[in-house]
PDB file of C-alpha atoms in Angstrom:
ATOM      1  CA  MET O   1     -44.406  -8.545 -55.379  1.00 35.00           C
ATOM      2  CA  LYS O   2     -46.777 -10.938 -53.433  1.00 38.00           C
ATOM      3  CA  PHE O   3     -49.530 -10.944 -55.876  1.00 39.00           C
ATOM      4  CA  LYS O   4     -49.190 -13.890 -58.321  1.00 38.00           C
ATOM      5  CA  PHE O   5     -52.591 -15.383 -58.226  1.00 38.00           C
ATOM      6  CA  MET O   6     -53.747 -15.148 -61.798  1.00 36.00           C
ATOM      7  CA  SER O   7     -50.363 -14.897 -63.738  1.00 34.00           C
ATOM      8  CA  LEU O   8     -49.164 -17.676 -61.218  1.00 33.00           C
ATOM      9  CA  LEU O   9     -52.494 -18.745 -59.687  1.00 37.00           C
ATOM     10  CA  VAL O  10     -52.974 -21.085 -57.861  1.00 36.00           C
ATOM     11  CA  LEU O  11     -53.012 -27.539 -54.032  1.00 41.00           C
ATOM     12  CA  SER O  12     -55.062 -29.992 -55.457  1.00 40.00           C
ATOM     13  CA  ILE O  13     -57.902 -31.089 -57.776  1.00 39.00           C
ATOM     14  CA  ILE O  14     -55.148 -33.080 -59.607  1.00 40.00           C
ATOM     15  CA  ALA O  15     -57.507 -35.918 -59.210  1.00 41.00           C
ATOM     16  CA  ASN O  16     -59.194 -34.916 -62.411  1.00 42.00           C
ATOM     17  CA  PHE O  17     -56.378 -33.887 -64.739  1.00 39.00           C
ATOM     18  CA  ALA O  18     -54.696 -36.867 -66.186  1.00 39.00           C
ATOM     19  CA  VAL O  19     -55.000 -35.540 -69.747  1.00 42.00           C
ATOM     20  CA  ALA O  20     -52.409 -34.831 -72.453  1.00 45.00           C
ATOM     21  CA  ALA O  21     -49.948 -32.229 -71.295  1.00 60.00           C
ATOM     22  CA  PRO O  22     -51.885 -30.714 -68.464  1.00 88.00           C
ATOM     23  CA  VAL O  23     -49.942 -28.179 -66.037  1.00 95.00           C
ATOM     24  CA  TRP O  24     -51.380 -26.789 -62.942  1.00 94.00           C
ATOM     25  CA  LEU O  25     -50.173 -23.708 -60.796  1.00 95.00           C
ATOM     26  CA  ALA O  26     -50.283 -24.584 -57.047  1.00 94.00           C
ATOM     27  CA  GLN O  27     -50.078 -21.876 -54.583  1.00 93.00           C
ATOM     28  CA  THR O  28     -49.875 -21.878 -50.775  1.00 92.00           C
ATOM     29  CA  LEU O  29     -51.534 -18.973 -49.033  1.00 96.00           C
ATOM     30  CA  GLU O  30     -50.691 -17.344 -45.586  1.00 95.00           C
ATOM     31  CA  PHE O  31     -53.544 -14.695 -44.925  1.00 96.00           C
ATOM     32  CA  LYS O  32     -53.155 -11.452 -42.997  1.00 96.00           C
ATOM     33  CA  GLU O  33     -54.819 -11.482 -39.488  1.00 94.00           C
ATOM     34  CA  GLY O  34     -58.487 -11.917 -39.974  1.00 94.00           C
ATOM     35  CA  ARG O  35     -58.595 -11.422 -43.624  1.00 96.00           C
ATOM     36  CA  SER O  36     -59.369 -14.912 -45.051  1.00 95.00           C
ATOM     37  CA  ASP O  37     -63.099 -14.505 -45.260  1.00 96.00           C
ATOM     38  CA  GLU O  38     -62.403 -11.413 -47.325  1.00 98.00           C
ATOM     39  CA  PHE O  39     -60.400 -13.445 -49.695  1.00 97.00           C
ATOM     40  CA  VAL O  40     -62.770 -16.101 -50.171  1.00 97.00           C
ATOM     41  CA  GLU O  41     -65.632 -13.458 -51.038  1.00 98.00           C
ATOM     42  CA  GLY O  42     -63.299 -11.714 -53.462  1.00 98.00           C
ATOM     43  CA  LEU O  43     -62.406 -14.907 -55.043  1.00 98.00           C
ATOM     44  CA  ASN O  44     -66.109 -15.810 -55.579  1.00 98.00           C
ATOM     45  CA  THR O  45     -66.747 -12.328 -56.852  1.00 98.00           C
ATOM     46  CA  PHE O  46     -63.827 -12.628 -59.400  1.00 98.00           C
ATOM     47  CA  MET O  47     -64.663 -16.383 -60.575  1.00 98.00           C
ATOM     48  CA  GLY O  48     -68.116 -15.016 -61.241  1.00 98.00           C
ATOM     49  CA  SER O  49     -66.983 -12.145 -63.280  1.00 98.00           C
ATOM     50  CA  LYS O  50     -66.871 -12.209 -67.083  1.00 98.00           C
ATOM     51  CA  LEU O  51     -63.093 -12.573 -66.792  1.00 98.00           C
ATOM     52  CA  GLY O  52     -62.941 -15.057 -64.159  1.00 98.00           C
ATOM     53  CA  LYS O  53     -65.401 -17.395 -66.303  1.00 97.00           C
ATOM     54  CA  LYS O  54     -62.759 -17.391 -68.935  1.00 97.00           C
ATOM     55  CA  ALA O  55     -60.212 -19.303 -66.727  1.00 97.00           C
ATOM     56  CA  PRO O  56     -59.314 -22.390 -68.970  1.00 96.00           C
ATOM     57  CA  GLY O  57     -59.541 -25.019 -66.363  1.00 95.00           C
ATOM     58  CA  GLN O  58     -60.792 -25.933 -63.066  1.00 94.00           C
ATOM     59  CA  VAL O  59     -59.685 -23.471 -59.952  1.00 97.00           C
ATOM     60  CA  ALA O  60     -59.824 -25.012 -56.682  1.00 96.00           C
ATOM     61  CA  LEU O  61     -59.578 -23.527 -53.137  1.00 97.00           C
ATOM     62  CA  ASN O  62     -58.240 -25.926 -50.329  1.00 96.00           C
ATOM     63  CA  TRP O  63     -57.725 -25.873 -46.741  1.00 95.00           C
ATOM     64  CA  VAL O  64     -54.186 -27.044 -45.609  1.00 92.00           C
ATOM     65  CA  SER O  65     -55.566 -29.003 -42.512  1.00 90.00           C
ATOM     66  CA  VAL O  66     -52.240 -30.351 -41.255  1.00 85.00           C
ATOM     67  CA  ASN O  67     -48.973 -28.737 -42.591  1.00 75.00           C
ATOM     68  CA  GLY O  68     -46.285 -28.957 -39.961  1.00 74.00           C
ATOM     69  CA  ALA O  69     -44.129 -25.764 -39.341  1.00 71.00           C
ATOM     70  CA  ASN O  70     -45.512 -24.145 -42.551  1.00 76.00           C
ATOM     71  CA  ALA O  71     -47.626 -21.140 -41.757  1.00 80.00           C
ATOM     72  CA  ALA O  72     -49.763 -21.458 -44.901  1.00 85.00           C
ATOM     73  CA  THR O  73     -53.268 -22.334 -44.043  1.00 90.00           C
ATOM     74  CA  HIS O  74     -54.784 -22.539 -47.448  1.00 95.00           C
ATOM     75  CA  GLY O  75     -53.898 -23.244 -51.155  1.00 94.00           C
ATOM     76  CA  MET O  76     -55.153 -22.596 -54.481  1.00 96.00           C
ATOM     77  CA  VAL O  77     -54.771 -24.615 -57.803  1.00 96.00           C
ATOM     78  CA  MET O  78     -55.479 -23.396 -61.319  1.00 96.00           C
ATOM     79  CA  ASN O  79     -55.301 -26.008 -64.195  1.00 95.00           C
ATOM     80  CA  PHE O  80     -54.444 -25.514 -67.796  1.00 96.00           C
ATOM     81  CA  PRO O  81     -54.669 -27.954 -70.605  1.00 94.00           C
ATOM     82  CA  SER O  82     -51.248 -26.893 -71.926  1.00 94.00           C
ATOM     83  CA  MET O  83     -48.616 -24.334 -71.727  1.00 93.00           C
ATOM     84  CA  ALA O  84     -49.850 -22.558 -74.551  1.00 94.00           C
ATOM     85  CA  ALA O  85     -53.259 -22.200 -72.475  1.00 95.00           C
ATOM     86  CA  TYR O  86     -51.418 -20.674 -69.670  1.00 95.00           C
ATOM     87  CA  GLN O  87     -49.903 -18.097 -71.964  1.00 96.00           C
ATOM     88  CA  GLU O  88     -53.093 -17.240 -73.367  1.00 97.00           C
ATOM     89  CA  TRP O  89     -54.621 -16.781 -69.940  1.00 97.00           C
ATOM     90  CA  ASN O  90     -51.807 -14.517 -68.812  1.00 96.00           C
ATOM     91  CA  GLN O  91     -52.238 -12.313 -71.912  1.00 97.00           C
ATOM     92  CA  LEU O  92     -55.813 -12.189 -71.518  1.00 98.00           C
ATOM     93  CA  PHE O  93     -55.759 -11.393 -67.786  1.00 97.00           C
ATOM     94  CA  TRP O  94     -52.999  -8.766 -67.848  1.00 97.00           C
ATOM     95  CA  LEU O  95     -53.278  -7.074 -71.251  1.00 97.00           C
ATOM     96  CA  ASP O  96     -56.943  -7.255 -72.375  1.00 97.00           C
ATOM     97  CA  SER O  97     -58.131  -3.730 -71.479  1.00 97.00           C
ATOM     98  CA  LYS O  98     -61.866  -4.770 -71.591  1.00 97.00           C
ATOM     99  CA  TYR O  99     -61.439  -6.649 -68.240  1.00 98.00           C
ATOM    100  CA  GLU O 100     -59.169  -4.019 -66.470  1.00 97.00           C
ATOM    101  CA  ALA O 101     -61.772  -3.291 -63.766  1.00 98.00           C
ATOM    102  CA  GLU O 102     -62.234  -6.818 -62.863  1.00 98.00           C
ATOM    103  CA  ARG O 103     -58.598  -7.467 -62.799  1.00 98.00           C
ATOM    104  CA  LEU O 104     -57.688  -4.592 -60.729  1.00 98.00           C
ATOM    105  CA  LYS O 105     -60.494  -5.115 -58.230  1.00 98.00           C
ATOM    106  CA  TRP O 106     -59.269  -8.719 -57.749  1.00 98.00           C
ATOM    107  CA  VAL O 107     -55.615  -7.617 -57.526  1.00 97.00           C
ATOM    108  CA  SER O 108     -56.583  -5.429 -54.797  1.00 98.00           C
ATOM    109  CA  VAL O 109     -58.358  -8.141 -52.832  1.00 98.00           C
ATOM    110  CA  PHE O 110     -55.430 -10.411 -53.007  1.00 97.00           C
ATOM    111  CA  GLN O 111     -52.786  -7.906 -52.152  1.00 97.00           C
ATOM    112  CA  SER O 112     -54.855  -6.696 -49.085  1.00 98.00           C
ATOM    113  CA  THR O 113     -55.682 -10.197 -47.717  1.00 98.00           C
ATOM    114  CA  VAL O 114     -52.551 -12.482 -48.524  1.00 97.00           C
ATOM    115  CA  GLU O 115     -49.409 -12.036 -46.267  1.00 96.00           C
ATOM    116  CA  HIS O 116     -47.285 -14.449 -48.253  1.00 95.00           C
ATOM    117  CA  SER O 117     -47.459 -16.868 -51.024  1.00 94.00           C
ATOM    118  CA  ASN O 118     -45.401 -19.560 -52.518  1.00 91.00           C
ATOM    119  CA  GLU O 119     -45.986 -20.847 -56.011  1.00 92.00           C
ATOM    120  CA  ARG O 120     -45.038 -24.056 -58.194  1.00 93.00           C
ATOM    121  CA  MET O 121     -45.880 -25.233 -61.593  1.00 95.00           C
ATOM    122  CA  MET O 122     -46.404 -29.181 -61.895  1.00 95.00           C
ATOM    123  CA  THR O 123     -47.692 -31.520 -64.344  1.00 95.00           C
ATOM    124  CA  SER O 124     -49.285 -35.195 -63.666  1.00 92.00           C
ATOM    125  CA  ILE O 125     -47.235 -38.063 -64.796  1.00 92.00           C
ATOM    126  CA  LYS O 126     -49.627 -40.992 -64.241  1.00 94.00           C
ATOM    127  CA  THR O 127     -52.722 -41.516 -62.178  1.00 95.00           C
ATOM    128  CA  TRP O 128     -54.346 -44.549 -60.769  1.00 97.00           C
ATOM    129  CA  GLY O 129     -58.020 -45.038 -59.889  1.00 94.00           C
ATOM    130  CA  ASN O 130     -61.154 -43.498 -61.270  1.00 89.00           C
ATOM    131  CA  SER O 131     -61.674 -39.933 -61.888  1.00 87.00           C
ATOM    132  CA  SER O 132     -64.174 -38.432 -59.478  1.00 86.00           C
ATOM    133  CA  ALA O 133     -65.327 -34.988 -57.999  1.00 86.00           C
ATOM    134  CA  ASP O 134     -65.795 -36.742 -54.788  1.00 91.00           C
ATOM    135  CA  TYR O 135     -62.068 -36.871 -53.877  1.00 94.00           C
ATOM    136  CA  ARG O 136     -61.984 -33.760 -51.569  1.00 95.00           C
ATOM    137  CA  TYR O 137     -59.070 -35.120 -48.918  1.00 97.00           C
ATOM    138  CA  ILE O 138     -55.620 -35.439 -50.253  1.00 96.00           C
ATOM    139  CA  GLU O 139     -52.568 -36.595 -48.638  1.00 96.00           C
ATOM    140  CA  TRP O 140     -49.751 -34.532 -50.373  1.00 95.00           C
ATOM    141  CA  VAL O 141     -46.275 -36.437 -50.336  1.00 96.00           C
ATOM    142  CA  PRO O 142     -43.480 -34.385 -51.788  1.00 95.00           C
ATOM    143  CA  PHE O 143     -40.232 -36.096 -52.807  1.00 96.00           C
ATOM    144  CA  ASN O 144     -36.950 -35.432 -54.342  1.00 96.00           C
ATOM    145  CA  SER O 145     -35.746 -38.031 -56.813  1.00 97.00           C
ATOM    146  CA  ASP O 146     -34.138 -38.384 -60.289  1.00 94.00           C
ATOM    147  CA  ARG O 147     -35.920 -41.671 -60.845  1.00 96.00           C
ATOM    148  CA  LEU O 148     -39.470 -41.026 -61.432  1.00 95.00           C
ATOM    149  CA  ASP O 149     -39.543 -43.919 -63.754  1.00 96.00           C
ATOM    150  CA  LEU O 150     -38.793 -46.316 -61.065  1.00 97.00           C
ATOM    151  CA  ILE O 151     -41.267 -44.694 -58.674  1.00 97.00           C
ATOM    152  CA  SER O 152     -44.031 -45.061 -61.231  1.00 97.00           C
ATOM    153  CA  ALA O 153     -43.275 -48.688 -61.892  1.00 97.00           C
ATOM    154  CA  ALA O 154     -43.224 -49.276 -58.233  1.00 97.00           C
ATOM    155  CA  MET O 155     -46.708 -47.914 -57.991  1.00 97.00           C
ATOM    156  CA  ASP O 156     -47.829 -49.853 -60.892  1.00 97.00           C
ATOM    157  CA  LYS O 157     -46.632 -53.180 -59.091  1.00 97.00           C
ATOM    158  CA  PHE O 158     -48.044 -52.100 -55.566  1.00 98.00           C
ATOM    159  CA  LEU O 159     -51.672 -51.200 -56.882  1.00 97.00           C
ATOM    160  CA  SER O 160     -51.718 -54.454 -58.782  1.00 97.00           C
ATOM    161  CA  SER O 161     -50.887 -56.521 -55.738  1.00 97.00           C
ATOM    162  CA  ALA O 162     -53.522 -58.215 -53.646  1.00 97.00           C
ATOM    163  CA  ASP O 163     -53.482 -55.509 -51.004  1.00 97.00           C
ATOM    164  CA  GLY O 164     -53.189 -52.779 -53.509  1.00 97.00           C
ATOM    165  CA  LYS O 165     -56.364 -53.627 -55.307  1.00 97.00           C
ATOM    166  CA  LYS O 166     -58.269 -52.832 -52.058  1.00 97.00           C
ATOM    167  CA  PHE O 167     -57.316 -49.081 -52.325  1.00 97.00           C
ATOM    168  CA  LYS O 168     -60.663 -47.285 -53.155  1.00 95.00           C
ATOM    169  CA  GLY O 169     -59.185 -43.786 -53.681  1.00 96.00           C
ATOM    170  CA  ARG O 170     -57.117 -42.282 -56.597  1.00 97.00           C
ATOM    171  CA  VAL O 171     -53.206 -41.743 -56.702  1.00 97.00           C
ATOM    172  CA  ASN O 172     -51.517 -39.085 -58.815  1.00 96.00           C
ATOM    173  CA  LEU O 173     -47.849 -38.986 -59.545  1.00 97.00           C
ATOM    174  CA  ALA O 174     -46.688 -35.324 -60.282  1.00 96.00           C
ATOM    175  CA  GLN O 175     -43.584 -33.628 -61.378  1.00 95.00           C
ATOM    176  CA  CYS O 176     -42.218 -30.102 -60.929  1.00 95.00           C
ATOM    177  CA  LEU O 177     -41.846 -28.228 -64.036  1.00 94.00           C
ATOM    178  CA  PHE O 178     -40.870 -24.711 -62.161  1.00 93.00           C
ATOM    179  CA  CYS O 179     -40.594 -25.114 -58.384  1.00 88.00           C
ATOM    180  CA  GLY O 180     -37.702 -22.712 -57.643  1.00 84.00           C
ATOM    181  CA  GLU O 181     -35.224 -23.564 -54.984  1.00 78.00           C
ATOM    182  CA  GLY O 182     -37.293 -26.165 -53.328  1.00 77.00           C
ATOM    183  CA  GLU O 183     -36.301 -29.480 -51.613  1.00 82.00           C
ATOM    184  CA  SER O 184     -38.738 -31.573 -53.821  1.00 92.00           C
ATOM    185  CA  ASN O 185     -39.154 -32.040 -57.572  1.00 94.00           C
ATOM    186  CA  GLY O 186     -42.270 -34.316 -57.414  1.00 96.00           C
ATOM    187  CA  ALA O 187     -45.000 -35.307 -55.295  1.00 96.00           C
ATOM    188  CA  ILE O 188     -47.609 -38.384 -54.780  1.00 97.00           C
ATOM    189  CA  ALA O 189     -51.051 -37.201 -53.959  1.00 96.00           C
ATOM    190  CA  VAL O 190     -53.323 -39.822 -52.437  1.00 97.00           C
ATOM    191  CA  MET O 191     -57.082 -38.895 -52.800  1.00 97.00           C
ATOM    192  CA  TYR O 192     -59.854 -40.031 -50.618  1.00 97.00           C
ATOM    193  CA  ARG O 193     -63.785 -39.316 -50.591  1.00 96.00           C
ATOM    194  CA  ASP O 194     -63.796 -39.042 -46.798  1.00 96.00           C
ATOM    195  CA  MET O 195     -61.531 -39.613 -43.492  1.00 95.00           C
ATOM    196  CA  ALA O 196     -63.133 -42.970 -43.030  1.00 97.00           C
ATOM    197  CA  GLU O 197     -61.863 -44.242 -46.240  1.00 97.00           C
ATOM    198  CA  MET O 198     -58.398 -43.190 -45.355  1.00 96.00           C
ATOM    199  CA  ASP O 199     -58.581 -44.858 -41.998  1.00 97.00           C
ATOM    200  CA  ASP O 200     -59.824 -48.116 -43.667  1.00 97.00           C
ATOM    201  CA  TRP O 201     -56.825 -47.725 -46.145  1.00 97.00           C
ATOM    202  CA  ARG O 202     -54.396 -47.124 -43.434  1.00 96.00           C
ATOM    203  CA  ALA O 203     -55.561 -50.263 -41.531  1.00 97.00           C
ATOM    204  CA  ILE O 204     -54.964 -52.157 -44.699  1.00 97.00           C
ATOM    205  CA  TYR O 205     -51.351 -50.913 -45.706  1.00 96.00           C
ATOM    206  CA  SER O 206     -49.938 -50.765 -42.169  1.00 96.00           C
ATOM    207  CA  ALA O 207     -50.243 -54.482 -42.176  1.00 97.00           C
ATOM    208  CA  SER O 208     -49.218 -55.215 -45.729  1.00 97.00           C
ATOM    209  CA  GLU O 209     -46.157 -56.830 -47.053  1.00 97.00           C
ATOM    210  CA  ASN O 210     -46.922 -55.424 -50.492  1.00 97.00           C
ATOM    211  CA  PHE O 211     -46.834 -51.878 -49.083  1.00 97.00           C
ATOM    212  CA  SER O 212     -43.603 -52.598 -47.215  1.00 97.00           C
ATOM    213  CA  GLU O 213     -42.013 -53.814 -50.351  1.00 97.00           C
ATOM    214  CA  TRP O 214     -43.258 -50.520 -52.121  1.00 97.00           C
ATOM    215  CA  ALA O 215     -41.950 -48.278 -49.381  1.00 97.00           C
ATOM    216  CA  ALA O 216     -38.519 -49.961 -49.465  1.00 97.00           C
ATOM    217  CA  SER O 217     -38.339 -49.654 -53.443  1.00 97.00           C
ATOM    218  CA  VAL O 218     -39.258 -46.006 -53.415  1.00 98.00           C
ATOM    219  CA  ASN O 219     -37.261 -45.008 -50.360  1.00 97.00           C
ATOM    220  CA  ALA O 220     -34.113 -46.521 -52.102  1.00 98.00           C
ATOM    221  CA  VAL O 221     -34.608 -43.977 -55.058  1.00 98.00           C
ATOM    222  CA  ALA O 222     -36.072 -40.929 -53.257  1.00 98.00           C
ATOM    223  CA  SER O 223     -36.088 -38.712 -50.255  1.00 96.00           C
ATOM    224  CA  PHE O 224     -39.328 -37.677 -48.560  1.00 95.00           C
ATOM    225  CA  PRO O 225     -39.193 -34.321 -46.499  1.00 91.00           C
ATOM    226  CA  GLY O 226     -42.899 -34.621 -45.011  1.00 89.00           C
ATOM    227  CA  ASN O 227     -46.401 -34.613 -45.991  1.00 91.00           C
ATOM    228  CA  SER O 228     -49.482 -32.649 -45.650  1.00 92.00           C
ATOM    229  CA  LEU O 229     -53.093 -33.166 -45.437  1.00 95.00           C
ATOM    230  CA  ILE O 230     -55.377 -31.073 -47.817  1.00 95.00           C
ATOM    231  CA  VAL O 231     -59.037 -30.620 -47.744  1.00 96.00           C
ATOM    232  CA  ASN O 232     -60.873 -29.168 -50.791  1.00 96.00           C
ATOM    233  CA  LEU O 233     -63.176 -26.354 -49.769  1.00 96.00           C
ATOM    234  CA  GLN O 234     -64.464 -24.992 -53.254  1.00 96.00           C
ATOM    235  CA  ARG O 235     -64.051 -25.655 -56.923  1.00 95.00           C
ATOM    236  CA  PHE O 236     -64.882 -23.389 -59.981  1.00 96.00           C
ATOM    237  CA  ASP O 237     -65.434 -25.047 -63.293  1.00 89.00           C
TER     238      ASP O 237
END
């Protein structure tokens, strides 16, 4: 069954969720031909409904701007303060008869517009940089490693270095909780306010010995299958 949005709702807004035991459902979306606008309209209608307003955390709609061979063009993220909050939301969404009409309307929109979806549940391990709603451009770098501790320590060291201190954005280190049979079990999200800020940072780290040392240390303990560029389009608080 392709509909999983609100029980497994859904990449990114992770910039604002470095709190105790947060979890978030990330979903990539491949739309049926010409149906993306209908999806966005339906999402806005649902999030403005009584049921949608009871979502326990921020919901984000993203555009997957550059994603290689992956056919998904958009993504969603739904954030929960805890697994208990996730359970409570599912019970409310699926079982509370007061909201049946709103639920069925949104389910119908999702099923009629989405061709394929892919879900994963993740949690933030550590963040660096100030929290801000201005971070709408995200470089998503998945990896596979059994040494998150070393990756975190390497990031600490790099961002404390002379060149690392020049970074003006935000970094999030995330771990997969439930990601199925995927080739990655974690990710690094590098967030920027705009593409000019990304350009400036690329110019710094491409000539940085500090960055080269960081890259060598993480490549020794992790494999990186690729990366994507994500742009946030909408947020619902």
